[in-house]
Amino acid sequence: MSQLAQLSEAELEERFHITGRRAIALTLEGLARAGERFTVHFGQELMLTTLLAANAERGELVFDRGGSEILNRHLLDWGQCTFVARPEGVLVQFAVEEVRPVSYAGRLALVAQLPPFILRLQRRESFRILTPRSRPLDFQARVGEAEEAITLPVHDISVEGIGLSVARRIPGLERGVLLQDGSFQLAEGTLPIACTGEVRHVTEVEGRNGVKSWRVGVSFLDLPPGAAHDIQRYIIRVERERSDLL
């Protein structure tokens, strides 16, 4: 298990979340002045943009329209979207809702409310969250050369891999084994993500009641294009839902 996975949710939020309207606005304003390019993800589409201005008093973020008017219209219709950039190798990601057209500095642009937080990850760090118990994730795969697939519950997930919960020892499930024809579905109604996994560790865990189980760390080997962004968006959505419950 990575060092990040051992941190509490409060420690993760403190370490990787930028919160507070003024801090968020200052961060986004700095990225706007630097001309940092963002990829905006909405539905099954994406477009490139740059931030134009962030205003803490009005709580607004202004950003440039995309090069395609069709994509601009689709974004306005969709409303909810996720911004992703990697200035100097640092992942910066946030989500906004209700995108609207606006006139800025004499030209057409887009505006949304400031995000509730910004996710900022340093190089070589992977943000991992526990999957929600109300909407459990399952991972299906064949263990090694087994002919039939098995289904295992996902305990945690990041863009680099997943942690599985196993109630019993499964023959062949050990370090270095490939999980063939793997797939998991982030949300009901979405397409499954297909990939191969490699078992990185199998760790025995004993609960307070003395019952033993096993945690299996799995690295993704061949995520399809766009899957990492889908996982990032899933992580942000889960974190936002948890924040709303506080």
Coordinates of C-alpha atoms in Angstrom, one line a residue:
M1 CA 0.0 0.0 0.0
S2 CA 1.4 3.4 -0.9
Q3 CA 2.2 6.0 1.7
L4 CA -0.8 8.1 0.6
A5 CA -3.2 5.3 1.1
Q6 CA -2.1 5.1 4.8
L7 CA -3.1 8.8 5.4
S8 CA -6.5 9.7 6.9
E9 CA -9.0 11.5 4.7
A10 CA -8.4 14.6 6.8
E11 CA -4.7 14.4 6.2
L12 CA -5.3 13.8 2.4
E13 CA -7.5 16.8 2.2
E14 CA -5.1 19.0 4.1
R15 CA -2.2 17.9 2.0
F16 CA -3.7 18.0 -1.5
H17 CA -6.8 20.2 -1.4
I18 CA -6.7 23.9 -1.9
T19 CA -9.8 25.3 -0.2
G20 CA -11.2 28.7 0.7
R21 CA -12.6 31.1 -1.9
R22 CA -9.6 33.5 -1.8
A23 CA -6.9 30.8 -1.9
I24 CA -8.7 29.1 -4.8
A25 CA -9.1 32.4 -6.7
L26 CA -5.4 33.3 -6.2
T27 CA -4.3 29.9 -7.4
L28 CA -6.5 30.1 -10.5
E29 CA -5.5 33.7 -11.2
G30 CA -1.8 32.7 -11.1
L31 CA -2.5 29.9 -13.7
A32 CA -4.4 32.4 -15.8
R33 CA -1.4 34.8 -15.8
A34 CA 0.9 31.9 -16.8
G35 CA -1.3 31.1 -19.7
E36 CA -1.5 27.4 -18.6
R37 CA -3.5 25.2 -21.0
F38 CA -6.3 23.2 -19.4
T39 CA -8.2 20.2 -20.9
V40 CA -12.0 20.5 -20.1
H41 CA -13.8 17.2 -19.8
F42 CA -17.6 17.0 -20.1
G43 CA -19.7 14.0 -21.0
Q44 CA -17.7 12.0 -23.5
E45 CA -16.1 15.1 -25.0
L46 CA -13.2 17.4 -24.2
M47 CA -11.7 20.7 -25.3
L48 CA -8.7 22.9 -24.6
T49 CA -8.9 26.3 -22.9
T50 CA -7.0 28.9 -20.9
L51 CA -8.2 30.6 -17.7
L52 CA -8.8 34.3 -18.1
A53 CA -9.7 35.6 -14.6
A54 CA -10.7 34.4 -11.2
N55 CA -12.6 36.7 -8.8
A56 CA -13.0 35.9 -5.1
E57 CA -15.5 38.6 -4.4
R58 CA -17.9 37.4 -7.1
G59 CA -16.9 33.8 -6.7
E60 CA -16.4 33.4 -10.5
L61 CA -14.0 31.8 -12.9
V62 CA -13.8 33.1 -16.5
F63 CA -12.2 31.0 -19.2
D64 CA -11.7 31.0 -22.9
R65 CA -14.1 29.4 -25.4
G66 CA -12.8 26.4 -27.3
G67 CA -11.9 26.5 -31.0
S68 CA -15.1 24.6 -32.0
E69 CA -18.5 26.3 -31.6
I70 CA -20.1 22.8 -31.6
L71 CA -18.1 21.9 -28.5
N72 CA -18.8 25.3 -26.9
R73 CA -22.5 24.6 -27.3
H74 CA -22.2 21.1 -26.0
L75 CA -20.4 22.4 -22.9
L76 CA -23.0 25.0 -22.3
D77 CA -25.7 22.4 -22.6
W78 CA -23.9 19.9 -20.3
G79 CA -22.8 22.5 -17.7
Q80 CA -20.9 20.3 -15.4
C81 CA -17.2 19.8 -16.4
T82 CA -13.7 19.0 -15.0
F83 CA -10.5 21.0 -15.7
V84 CA -7.2 19.2 -15.8
A85 CA -3.7 20.6 -16.3
R86 CA -0.1 19.7 -15.4
P87 CA 1.9 22.8 -14.9
E88 CA 5.6 21.8 -14.5
G89 CA 4.4 18.2 -14.0
V90 CA 2.1 19.0 -11.1
L91 CA -1.5 17.7 -11.6
V92 CA -4.1 20.5 -11.0
Q93 CA -7.7 19.4 -11.3
F94 CA -11.1 20.9 -10.3
A95 CA -14.7 20.7 -11.3
V96 CA -17.3 23.4 -11.9
E97 CA -21.0 23.5 -12.7
E98 CA -23.4 25.6 -14.7
V99 CA -21.2 27.1 -17.3
R100 CA -22.6 30.3 -18.9
P101 CA -21.6 32.6 -21.8
V102 CA -20.1 36.0 -20.8
S103 CA -18.4 39.0 -22.4
Y104 CA -14.9 39.5 -21.0
A105 CA -12.5 42.2 -22.2
G106 CA -14.5 42.8 -25.3
R107 CA -14.8 39.2 -26.4
L108 CA -17.0 36.2 -25.8
A109 CA -15.9 33.9 -23.1
L110 CA -17.3 31.4 -20.6
V111 CA -17.9 31.7 -16.8
A112 CA -18.7 29.4 -13.9
Q113 CA -18.7 29.6 -10.1
L114 CA -15.4 29.0 -8.4
P115 CA -14.9 25.3 -7.6
P116 CA -15.3 24.2 -3.9
F117 CA -11.7 23.0 -3.9
I118 CA -8.7 22.4 -6.2
L119 CA -6.9 19.0 -6.2
R120 CA -3.1 19.5 -6.5
L121 CA -0.7 16.6 -6.7
Q122 CA 3.0 16.7 -6.9
R123 CA 5.1 14.6 -9.3
R124 CA 5.0 10.8 -8.7
E125 CA 2.2 11.2 -6.2
S126 CA -1.1 9.4 -6.7
F127 CA -4.3 10.4 -4.9
R128 CA -6.1 7.3 -3.6
I129 CA -9.6 7.3 -2.1
L130 CA -11.7 4.6 -0.3
T131 CA -14.6 3.6 -2.5
P132 CA -18.0 4.6 -1.1
R133 CA -19.9 1.8 0.7
S134 CA -23.2 3.0 -0.7
R135 CA -22.0 2.5 -4.2
P136 CA -19.4 -0.3 -4.1
L137 CA -17.1 -1.0 -7.0
D138 CA -16.3 -4.5 -8.2
F139 CA -13.3 -5.7 -10.3
Q140 CA -13.7 -8.7 -12.6
A141 CA -10.7 -10.6 -14.0
R142 CA -9.1 -14.0 -14.6
V143 CA -6.3 -14.8 -12.2
G144 CA -3.3 -15.8 -14.2
E145 CA -4.2 -18.6 -16.6
A146 CA -7.5 -19.4 -15.0
E147 CA -10.3 -19.9 -17.5
E148 CA -13.1 -18.3 -15.4
A149 CA -13.2 -14.7 -14.1
I150 CA -13.8 -13.9 -10.5
T151 CA -15.4 -10.7 -9.0
L152 CA -13.7 -9.0 -6.1
P153 CA -14.8 -5.8 -4.2
V154 CA -12.7 -2.7 -4.7
H155 CA -11.5 -1.2 -1.4
D156 CA -9.7 1.9 -2.8
I157 CA -8.8 3.4 -6.2
S158 CA -6.3 5.8 -7.8
V159 CA -5.3 6.5 -11.4
E160 CA -2.4 4.0 -11.0
G161 CA -4.3 1.1 -9.5
I162 CA -6.8 -0.4 -7.1
G163 CA -6.9 -2.1 -3.8
L164 CA -9.1 -5.2 -3.5
S165 CA -10.7 -6.8 -0.5
V166 CA -10.6 -10.6 -0.3
A167 CA -12.4 -12.5 2.4
R168 CA -10.5 -15.8 1.6
R169 CA -7.2 -16.9 0.1
I170 CA -7.6 -17.4 -3.7
P171 CA -5.3 -19.9 -5.4
G172 CA -2.8 -18.2 -7.7
L173 CA -3.6 -14.7 -6.3
E174 CA 0.0 -13.6 -5.4
R175 CA 2.6 -11.0 -6.1
G176 CA 3.5 -10.7 -9.7
V177 CA 0.5 -12.5 -11.1
L178 CA -1.4 -10.8 -13.9
L179 CA -5.2 -10.3 -13.7
Q180 CA -6.3 -10.9 -17.3
D181 CA -9.3 -9.4 -19.0
G182 CA -10.0 -7.2 -16.1
S183 CA -12.9 -4.7 -16.0
F184 CA -14.6 -2.4 -13.6
Q185 CA -17.5 0.1 -13.9
L186 CA -17.2 3.5 -12.1
A187 CA -20.9 4.3 -12.2
E188 CA -24.1 2.6 -13.2
G189 CA -24.9 3.3 -16.9
T190 CA -21.3 4.0 -17.8
L191 CA -19.1 1.8 -20.0
P192 CA -16.8 -0.6 -18.1
I193 CA -13.1 0.2 -18.1
A194 CA -11.1 -2.8 -19.4
C195 CA -7.5 -3.4 -18.4
T196 CA -4.9 -5.8 -17.3
G197 CA -3.8 -5.7 -13.7
E198 CA -0.6 -6.8 -12.0
V199 CA -0.7 -7.9 -8.3
R200 CA 1.9 -5.9 -6.4
H201 CA 1.2 -7.2 -2.9
V202 CA -1.1 -9.4 -0.9
T203 CA -1.4 -8.3 2.8
E204 CA -3.2 -10.1 5.6
V205 CA -5.5 -8.0 7.7
E206 CA -7.0 -9.0 11.0
G207 CA -10.2 -7.2 12.1
R208 CA -11.1 -6.3 15.7
N209 CA -13.3 -9.4 15.8
G210 CA -10.3 -11.5 14.9
V211 CA -11.6 -12.3 11.4
K212 CA -8.8 -12.4 8.8
S213 CA -9.1 -10.9 5.3
W214 CA -6.6 -9.9 2.7
R215 CA -5.9 -6.6 0.8
V216 CA -4.6 -7.0 -2.7
G217 CA -2.8 -4.1 -4.3
V218 CA -3.1 -4.1 -8.1
S219 CA -1.4 -1.8 -10.6
F220 CA -3.1 -0.9 -14.0
L221 CA -0.9 -2.0 -16.9
D222 CA -2.9 -0.9 -20.0
L223 CA -5.7 1.6 -19.2
P224 CA -7.4 2.7 -22.4
P225 CA -7.2 6.3 -23.5
G226 CA -9.3 8.6 -21.4
A227 CA -9.7 6.1 -18.5
A228 CA -7.3 7.9 -16.2
H229 CA -9.4 11.1 -16.6
D230 CA -12.6 9.2 -15.9
I231 CA -11.0 7.9 -12.7
Q232 CA -9.9 11.4 -11.7
R233 CA -13.4 12.7 -12.3
Y234 CA -14.8 9.8 -10.2
I235 CA -12.4 10.7 -7.4
I236 CA -13.4 14.4 -7.4
R237 CA -17.1 13.5 -7.5
V238 CA -16.7 11.1 -4.5
E239 CA -14.7 13.7 -2.6
R240 CA -17.2 16.4 -3.3
E241 CA -20.1 14.2 -2.1
R242 CA -18.2 13.5 1.1
S243 CA -17.5 17.2 1.6
D244 CA -21.2 17.9 1.2
L245 CA -22.0 15.5 4.0
L246 CA -19.7 17.3 6.5

